CSV table of C-alpha atoms in Angstrom, one decimal:
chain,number,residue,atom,x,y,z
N,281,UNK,CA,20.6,15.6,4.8
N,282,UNK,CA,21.3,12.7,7.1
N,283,UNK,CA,19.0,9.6,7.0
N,284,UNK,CA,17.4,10.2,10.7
N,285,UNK,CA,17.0,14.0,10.1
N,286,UNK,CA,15.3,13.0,6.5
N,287,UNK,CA,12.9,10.5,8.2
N,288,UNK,CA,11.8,12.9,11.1
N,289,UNK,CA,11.0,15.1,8.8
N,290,UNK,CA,9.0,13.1,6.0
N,291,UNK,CA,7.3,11.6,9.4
N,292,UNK,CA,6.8,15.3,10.2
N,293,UNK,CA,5.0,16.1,7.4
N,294,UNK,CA,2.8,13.1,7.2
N,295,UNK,CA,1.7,13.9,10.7
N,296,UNK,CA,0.5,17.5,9.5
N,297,UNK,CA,-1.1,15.9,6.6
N,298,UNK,CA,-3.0,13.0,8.6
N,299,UNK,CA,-3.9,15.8,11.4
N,300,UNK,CA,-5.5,18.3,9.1
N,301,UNK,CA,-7.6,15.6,7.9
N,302,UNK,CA,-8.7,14.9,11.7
N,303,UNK,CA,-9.2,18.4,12.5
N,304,UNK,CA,-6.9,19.9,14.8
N,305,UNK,CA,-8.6,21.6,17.4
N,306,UNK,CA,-9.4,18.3,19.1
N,307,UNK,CA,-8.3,14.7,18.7
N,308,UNK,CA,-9.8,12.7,15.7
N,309,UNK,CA,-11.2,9.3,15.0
N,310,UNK,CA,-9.0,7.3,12.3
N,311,UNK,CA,-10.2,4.3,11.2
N,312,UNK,CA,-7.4,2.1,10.0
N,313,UNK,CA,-8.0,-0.7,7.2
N,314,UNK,CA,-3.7,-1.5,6.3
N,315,UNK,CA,-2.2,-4.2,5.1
N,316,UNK,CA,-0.3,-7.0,6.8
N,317,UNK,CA,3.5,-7.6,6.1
N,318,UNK,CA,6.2,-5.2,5.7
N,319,UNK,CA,3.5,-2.2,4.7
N,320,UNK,CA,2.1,-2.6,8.3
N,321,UNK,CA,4.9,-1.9,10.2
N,322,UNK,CA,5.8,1.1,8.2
N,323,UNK,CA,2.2,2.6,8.8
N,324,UNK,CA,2.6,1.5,12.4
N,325,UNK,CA,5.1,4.5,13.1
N,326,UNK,CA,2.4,7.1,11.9
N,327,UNK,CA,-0.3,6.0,13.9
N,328,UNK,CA,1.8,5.4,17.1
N,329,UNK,CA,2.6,8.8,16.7
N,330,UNK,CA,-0.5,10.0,15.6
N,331,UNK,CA,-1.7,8.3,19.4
N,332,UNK,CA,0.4,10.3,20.9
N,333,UNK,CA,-1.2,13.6,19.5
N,334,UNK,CA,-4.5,12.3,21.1
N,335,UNK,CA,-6.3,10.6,18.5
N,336,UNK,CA,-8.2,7.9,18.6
N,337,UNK,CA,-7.0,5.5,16.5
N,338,UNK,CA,-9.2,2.2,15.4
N,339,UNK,CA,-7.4,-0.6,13.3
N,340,UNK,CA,-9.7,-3.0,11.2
N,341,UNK,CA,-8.0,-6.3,10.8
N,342,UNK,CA,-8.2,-10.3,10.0
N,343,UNK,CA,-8.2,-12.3,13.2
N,344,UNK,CA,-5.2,-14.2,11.2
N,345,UNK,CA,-2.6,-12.1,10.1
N,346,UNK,CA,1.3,-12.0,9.8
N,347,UNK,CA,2.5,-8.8,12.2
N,348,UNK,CA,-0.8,-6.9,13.2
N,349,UNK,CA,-1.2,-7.5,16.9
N,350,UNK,CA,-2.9,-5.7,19.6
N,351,UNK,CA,-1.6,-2.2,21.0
N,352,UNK,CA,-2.2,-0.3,24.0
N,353,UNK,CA,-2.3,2.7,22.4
N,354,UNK,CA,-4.9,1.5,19.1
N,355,UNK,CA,-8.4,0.3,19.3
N,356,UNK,CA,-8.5,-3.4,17.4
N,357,UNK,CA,-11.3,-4.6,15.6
N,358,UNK,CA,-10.7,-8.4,14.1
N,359,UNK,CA,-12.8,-9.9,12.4
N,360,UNK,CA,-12.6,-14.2,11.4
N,361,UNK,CA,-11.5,-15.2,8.3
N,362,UNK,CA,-11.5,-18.8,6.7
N,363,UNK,CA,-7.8,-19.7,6.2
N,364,UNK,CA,-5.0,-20.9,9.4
N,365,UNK,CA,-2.1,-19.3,10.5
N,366,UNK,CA,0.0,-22.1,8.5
N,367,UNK,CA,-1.6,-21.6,5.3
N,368,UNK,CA,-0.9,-18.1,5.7
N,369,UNK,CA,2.5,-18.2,5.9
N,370,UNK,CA,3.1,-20.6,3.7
N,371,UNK,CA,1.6,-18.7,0.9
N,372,UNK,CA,4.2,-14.8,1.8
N,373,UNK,CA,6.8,-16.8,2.6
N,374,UNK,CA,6.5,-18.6,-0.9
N,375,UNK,CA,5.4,-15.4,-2.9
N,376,UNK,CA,8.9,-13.4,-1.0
N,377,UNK,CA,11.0,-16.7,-2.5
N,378,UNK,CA,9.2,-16.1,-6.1
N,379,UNK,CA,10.2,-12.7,-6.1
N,380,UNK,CA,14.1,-13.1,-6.2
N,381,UNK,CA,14.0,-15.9,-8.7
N,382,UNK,CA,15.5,-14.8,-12.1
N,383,UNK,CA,14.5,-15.6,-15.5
N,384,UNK,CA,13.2,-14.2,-19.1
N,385,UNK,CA,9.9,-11.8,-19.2
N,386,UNK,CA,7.8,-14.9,-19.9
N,387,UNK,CA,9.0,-16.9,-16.6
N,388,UNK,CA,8.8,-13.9,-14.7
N,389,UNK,CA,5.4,-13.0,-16.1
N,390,UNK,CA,4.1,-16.5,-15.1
N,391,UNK,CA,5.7,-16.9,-11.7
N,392,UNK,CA,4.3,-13.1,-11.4
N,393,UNK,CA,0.3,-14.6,-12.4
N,394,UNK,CA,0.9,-17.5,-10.5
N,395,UNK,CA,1.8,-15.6,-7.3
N,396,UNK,CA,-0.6,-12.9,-7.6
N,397,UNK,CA,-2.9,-15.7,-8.1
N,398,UNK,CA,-2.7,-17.2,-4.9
N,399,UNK,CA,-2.5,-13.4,-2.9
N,400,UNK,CA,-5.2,-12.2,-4.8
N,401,UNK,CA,-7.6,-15.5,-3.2
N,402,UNK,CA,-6.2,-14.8,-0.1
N,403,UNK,CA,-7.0,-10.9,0.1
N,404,UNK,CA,-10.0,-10.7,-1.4
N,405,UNK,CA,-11.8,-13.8,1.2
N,406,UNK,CA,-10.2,-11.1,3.9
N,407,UNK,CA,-11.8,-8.2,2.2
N,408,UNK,CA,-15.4,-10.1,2.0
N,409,UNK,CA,-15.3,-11.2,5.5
N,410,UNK,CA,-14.5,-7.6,6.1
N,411,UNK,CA,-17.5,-6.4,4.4
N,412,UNK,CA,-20.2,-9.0,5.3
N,413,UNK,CA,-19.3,-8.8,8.9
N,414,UNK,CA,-22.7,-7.0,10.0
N,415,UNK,CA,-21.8,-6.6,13.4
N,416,UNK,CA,-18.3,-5.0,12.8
N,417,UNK,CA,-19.9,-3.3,9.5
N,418,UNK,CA,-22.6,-1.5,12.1
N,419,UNK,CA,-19.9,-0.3,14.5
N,420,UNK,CA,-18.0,1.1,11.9
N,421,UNK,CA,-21.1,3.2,10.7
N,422,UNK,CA,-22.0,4.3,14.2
N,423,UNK,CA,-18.6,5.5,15.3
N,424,UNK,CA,-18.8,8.4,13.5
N,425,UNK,CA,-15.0,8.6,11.7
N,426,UNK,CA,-13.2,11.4,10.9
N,427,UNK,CA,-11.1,9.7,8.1
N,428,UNK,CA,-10.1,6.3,6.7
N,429,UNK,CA,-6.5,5.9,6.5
N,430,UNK,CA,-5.3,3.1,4.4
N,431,UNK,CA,-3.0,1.1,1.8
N,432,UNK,CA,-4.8,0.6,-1.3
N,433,UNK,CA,-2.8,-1.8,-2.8
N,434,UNK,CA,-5.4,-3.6,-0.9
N,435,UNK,CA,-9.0,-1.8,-2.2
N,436,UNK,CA,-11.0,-2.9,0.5
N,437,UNK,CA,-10.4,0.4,2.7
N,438,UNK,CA,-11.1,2.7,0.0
N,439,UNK,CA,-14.5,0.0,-0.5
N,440,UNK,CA,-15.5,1.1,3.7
N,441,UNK,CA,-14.5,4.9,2.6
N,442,UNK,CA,-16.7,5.0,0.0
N,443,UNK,CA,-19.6,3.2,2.5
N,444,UNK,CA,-19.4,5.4,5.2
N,445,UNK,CA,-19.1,8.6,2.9
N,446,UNK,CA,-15.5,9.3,4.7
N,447,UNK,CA,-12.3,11.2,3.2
N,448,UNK,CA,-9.4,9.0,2.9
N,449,UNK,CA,-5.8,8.7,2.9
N,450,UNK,CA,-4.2,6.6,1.0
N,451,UNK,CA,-0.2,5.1,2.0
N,452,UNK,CA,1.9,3.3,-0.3
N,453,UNK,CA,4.7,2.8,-2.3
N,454,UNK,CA,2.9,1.7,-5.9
N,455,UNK,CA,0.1,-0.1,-7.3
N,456,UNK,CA,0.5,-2.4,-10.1
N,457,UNK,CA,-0.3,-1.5,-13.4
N,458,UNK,CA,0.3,2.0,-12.9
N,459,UNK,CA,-3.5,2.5,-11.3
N,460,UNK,CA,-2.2,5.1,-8.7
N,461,UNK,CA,-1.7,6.9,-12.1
N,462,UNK,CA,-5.0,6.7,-13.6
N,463,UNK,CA,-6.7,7.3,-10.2
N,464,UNK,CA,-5.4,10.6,-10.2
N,465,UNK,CA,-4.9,11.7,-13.6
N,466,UNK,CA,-1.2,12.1,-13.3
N,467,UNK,CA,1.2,11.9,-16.3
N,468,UNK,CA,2.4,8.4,-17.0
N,469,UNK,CA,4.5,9.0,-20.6
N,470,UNK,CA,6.2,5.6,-21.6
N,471,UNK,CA,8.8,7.1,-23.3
N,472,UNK,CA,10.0,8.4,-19.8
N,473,UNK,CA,8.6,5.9,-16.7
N,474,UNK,CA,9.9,2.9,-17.1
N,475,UNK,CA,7.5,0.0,-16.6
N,476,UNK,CA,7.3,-2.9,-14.8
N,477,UNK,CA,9.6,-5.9,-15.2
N,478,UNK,CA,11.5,-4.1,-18.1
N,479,UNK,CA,14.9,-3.5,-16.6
N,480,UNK,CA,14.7,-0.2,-18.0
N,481,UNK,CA,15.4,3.1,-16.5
N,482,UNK,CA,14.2,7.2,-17.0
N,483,UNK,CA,16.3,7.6,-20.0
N,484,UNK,CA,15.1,5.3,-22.9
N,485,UNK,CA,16.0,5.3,-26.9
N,486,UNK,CA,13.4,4.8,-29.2
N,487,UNK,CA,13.2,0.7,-29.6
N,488,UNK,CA,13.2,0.9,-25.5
N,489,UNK,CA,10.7,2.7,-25.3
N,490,UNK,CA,8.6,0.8,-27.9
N,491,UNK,CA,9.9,-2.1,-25.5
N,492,UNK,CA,8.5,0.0,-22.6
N,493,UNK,CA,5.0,0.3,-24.2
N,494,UNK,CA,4.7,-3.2,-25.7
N,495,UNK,CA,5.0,-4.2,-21.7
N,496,UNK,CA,2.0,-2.3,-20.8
N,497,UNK,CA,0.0,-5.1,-21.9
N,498,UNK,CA,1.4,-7.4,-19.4
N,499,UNK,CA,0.9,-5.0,-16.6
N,500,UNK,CA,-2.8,-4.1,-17.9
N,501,UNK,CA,-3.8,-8.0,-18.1
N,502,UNK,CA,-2.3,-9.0,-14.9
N,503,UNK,CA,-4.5,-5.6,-13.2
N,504,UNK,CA,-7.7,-6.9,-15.0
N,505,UNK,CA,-7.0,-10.4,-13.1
N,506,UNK,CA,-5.8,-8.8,-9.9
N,507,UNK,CA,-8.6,-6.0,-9.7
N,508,UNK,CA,-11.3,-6.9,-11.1
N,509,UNK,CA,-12.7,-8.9,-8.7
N,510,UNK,CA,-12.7,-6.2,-6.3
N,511,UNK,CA,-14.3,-4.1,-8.5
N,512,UNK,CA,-17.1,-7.0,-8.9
N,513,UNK,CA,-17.2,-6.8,-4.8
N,514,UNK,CA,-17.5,-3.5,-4.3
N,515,UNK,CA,-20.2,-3.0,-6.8
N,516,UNK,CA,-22.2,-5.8,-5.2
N,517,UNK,CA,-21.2,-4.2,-1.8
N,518,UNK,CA,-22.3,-0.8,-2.7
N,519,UNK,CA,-25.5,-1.8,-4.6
N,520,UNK,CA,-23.9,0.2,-7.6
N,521,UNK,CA,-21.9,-0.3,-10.6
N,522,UNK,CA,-17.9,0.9,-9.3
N,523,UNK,CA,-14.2,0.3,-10.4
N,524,UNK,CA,-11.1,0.4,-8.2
N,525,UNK,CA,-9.8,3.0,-10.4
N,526,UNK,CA,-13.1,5.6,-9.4
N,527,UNK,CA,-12.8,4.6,-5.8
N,528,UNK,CA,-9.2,5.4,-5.9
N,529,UNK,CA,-9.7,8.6,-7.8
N,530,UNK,CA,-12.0,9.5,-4.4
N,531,UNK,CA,-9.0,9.8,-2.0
N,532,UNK,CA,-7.8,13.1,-0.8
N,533,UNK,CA,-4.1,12.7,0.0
N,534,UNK,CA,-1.8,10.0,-1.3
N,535,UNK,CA,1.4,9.2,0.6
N,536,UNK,CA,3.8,8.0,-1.5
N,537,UNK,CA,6.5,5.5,0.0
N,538,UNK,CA,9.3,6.2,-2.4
N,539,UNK,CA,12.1,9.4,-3.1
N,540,UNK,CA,13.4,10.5,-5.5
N,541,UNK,CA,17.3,9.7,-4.4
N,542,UNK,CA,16.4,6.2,-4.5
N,543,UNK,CA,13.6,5.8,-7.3
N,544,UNK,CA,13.4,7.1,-10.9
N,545,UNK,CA,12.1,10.9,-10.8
N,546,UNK,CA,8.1,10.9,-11.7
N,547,UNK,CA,5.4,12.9,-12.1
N,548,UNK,CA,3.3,14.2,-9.2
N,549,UNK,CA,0.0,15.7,-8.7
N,550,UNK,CA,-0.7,18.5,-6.2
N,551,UNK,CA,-2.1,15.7,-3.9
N,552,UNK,CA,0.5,13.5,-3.7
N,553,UNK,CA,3.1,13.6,-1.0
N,554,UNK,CA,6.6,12.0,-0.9
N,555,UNK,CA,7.6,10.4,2.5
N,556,UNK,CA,10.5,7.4,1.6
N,557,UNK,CA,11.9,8.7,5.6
N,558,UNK,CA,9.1,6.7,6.9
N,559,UNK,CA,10.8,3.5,5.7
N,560,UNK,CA,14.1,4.6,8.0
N,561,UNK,CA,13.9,3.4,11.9
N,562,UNK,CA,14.6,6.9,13.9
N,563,UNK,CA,16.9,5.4,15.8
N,564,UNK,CA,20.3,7.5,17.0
N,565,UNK,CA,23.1,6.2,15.0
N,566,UNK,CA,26.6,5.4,16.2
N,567,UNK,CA,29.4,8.2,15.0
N,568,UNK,CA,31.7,5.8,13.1
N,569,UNK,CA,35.6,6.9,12.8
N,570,UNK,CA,38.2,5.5,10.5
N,571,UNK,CA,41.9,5.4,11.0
N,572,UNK,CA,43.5,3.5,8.7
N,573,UNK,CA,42.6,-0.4,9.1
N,574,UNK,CA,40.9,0.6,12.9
N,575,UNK,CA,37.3,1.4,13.8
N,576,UNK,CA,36.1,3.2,16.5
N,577,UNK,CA,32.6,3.0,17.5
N,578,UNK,CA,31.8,6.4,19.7
């Protein structure tokens, strides 16, 4: 299937999925809690379509962020947060630099702490700003929301889910230390996913796959240090003793960024959706022809 035809479709089908959750006899509210960068403008596609389909569509966001600007066509809610423009960029533009240095496990592991270090601050001040913003915090409840549609590598919309008693739908592509996993019970066998940062792939002998389970340690101490302080939040938020894991376990539909064509075949639970097309730009592409050393662009 060609690339464009793939990604209408996948789009397709993430447009059913989000509109059953809205109702479909009459537009629906969305509230929208995404993440900034590169997982924003992928989302942005669904909702600008989503618009067009008459819903009303209602974006939480930092008043300081990398690419989520005001739309004609969404509702934006921004809220302050403590940290400049500069400091933000300063610290994605460094963590996208640390991510294509090479080394051994160990230097990789401690660039890996070191970075997420830095994110995690910066996230989780945006997510408690978020969440003790009583004004914003009292709209939100007296809107009256259909659904809450976000990316959870970022907890804090699953957090105003569970607040405002709402079905969500979660969008991503993974969550470290395989949480997306134990959120909804799927199979996660070592000795056939390769983990993180192993270099490994779906077909392991037996010392790699000792390899393969001897690295779940990493990944479960760096999602104690990354997660855990939102699970500290939220229970403090909520007034009640949560994890990210349980509030993840509460969505009704995960979106999953990835295919199979280009990522290691996994395991998948009846909730879980594949849409990788949503990565592709429908745009219409140019017929290329090749005769010999000349190209013609039609």
């Amino acid at each position: 299937m060609a690339p464009v035809l793939r990604a209408h479709l996948q789009v397709t089908v993430t447009l059913v999925l989000l509109s059953f959750m809205l109702g479909l006899a009459a537009g629906g509210k969305l509230l929208v809690v995404p993440l900034d960068g590169s997982h924003w403008l992928s989302m942005r596609e669904l909702l600008d379509r989503l618009s067009q389909k008459g819903h009303e569509i209602v974006v939480v966001a930092p008043e300081i962020n990398l690419y989520i600007k005001p739309a004609k066509n969404l509702i934006m809610k921004m809220y302050p947060v403590p940290f400049t423009k500069e400091e933000l960029d300063h610290t994605f533009k460094r963590m996208i630099q640390e991510v294509f240095e090479e080394g051994s496990f160990l230097e990789r592991f401690l660039t890996t702490y070191e970075r997420l270090k830095k994110i995690t601050a910066t996230l989780l001040t945006t997510c408690t700003h978020l969440l003790y913003n009583k004004e914003l915090v009292r709209y939100l409840k007296e809107s009256k929301f259909d659904a809450v549609f976000t990316d959870p590598l970022l907890p804090c919309g699953q957090i105003v889910a569970e607040y405002l008693s709402l079905p969500s739908v979660v969008f991503l592509q993974q969550i470290p230390c395989d949480l997306d996993f134990e959120a909804t019970q799927c199979p996660n066998p070592p000795s056939y996913i390769p983990r993180l940062f192993t270099d490994l792939t779906d077909h392991m002998n037996f010392l790699q796959r000792v390899k393969n389970v001897l690295f779940d340690f990493a990944n479960y101490f760096l999602c104690d240090f990354v997660f855990q302080p939102y699970s500290q939040l939220a229970s403090e938020f909520l007034q009640r003793n949560v994890t990210v894991v349980s509030l993840l376990s509460k969505a009704s539909i995960w979106l999953l960024k990835i295919d199979f064509v280009l990522q290691y075949p996994r395991p998948l639970m009846p909730n879980m959706v594949l849409i990788g097309g949503v990565n592709c730009a429908p745009k219409k592409l140019s017929q290329l022809l090749v005769f010999g050393n000349d190209l013609m662009v039609s």
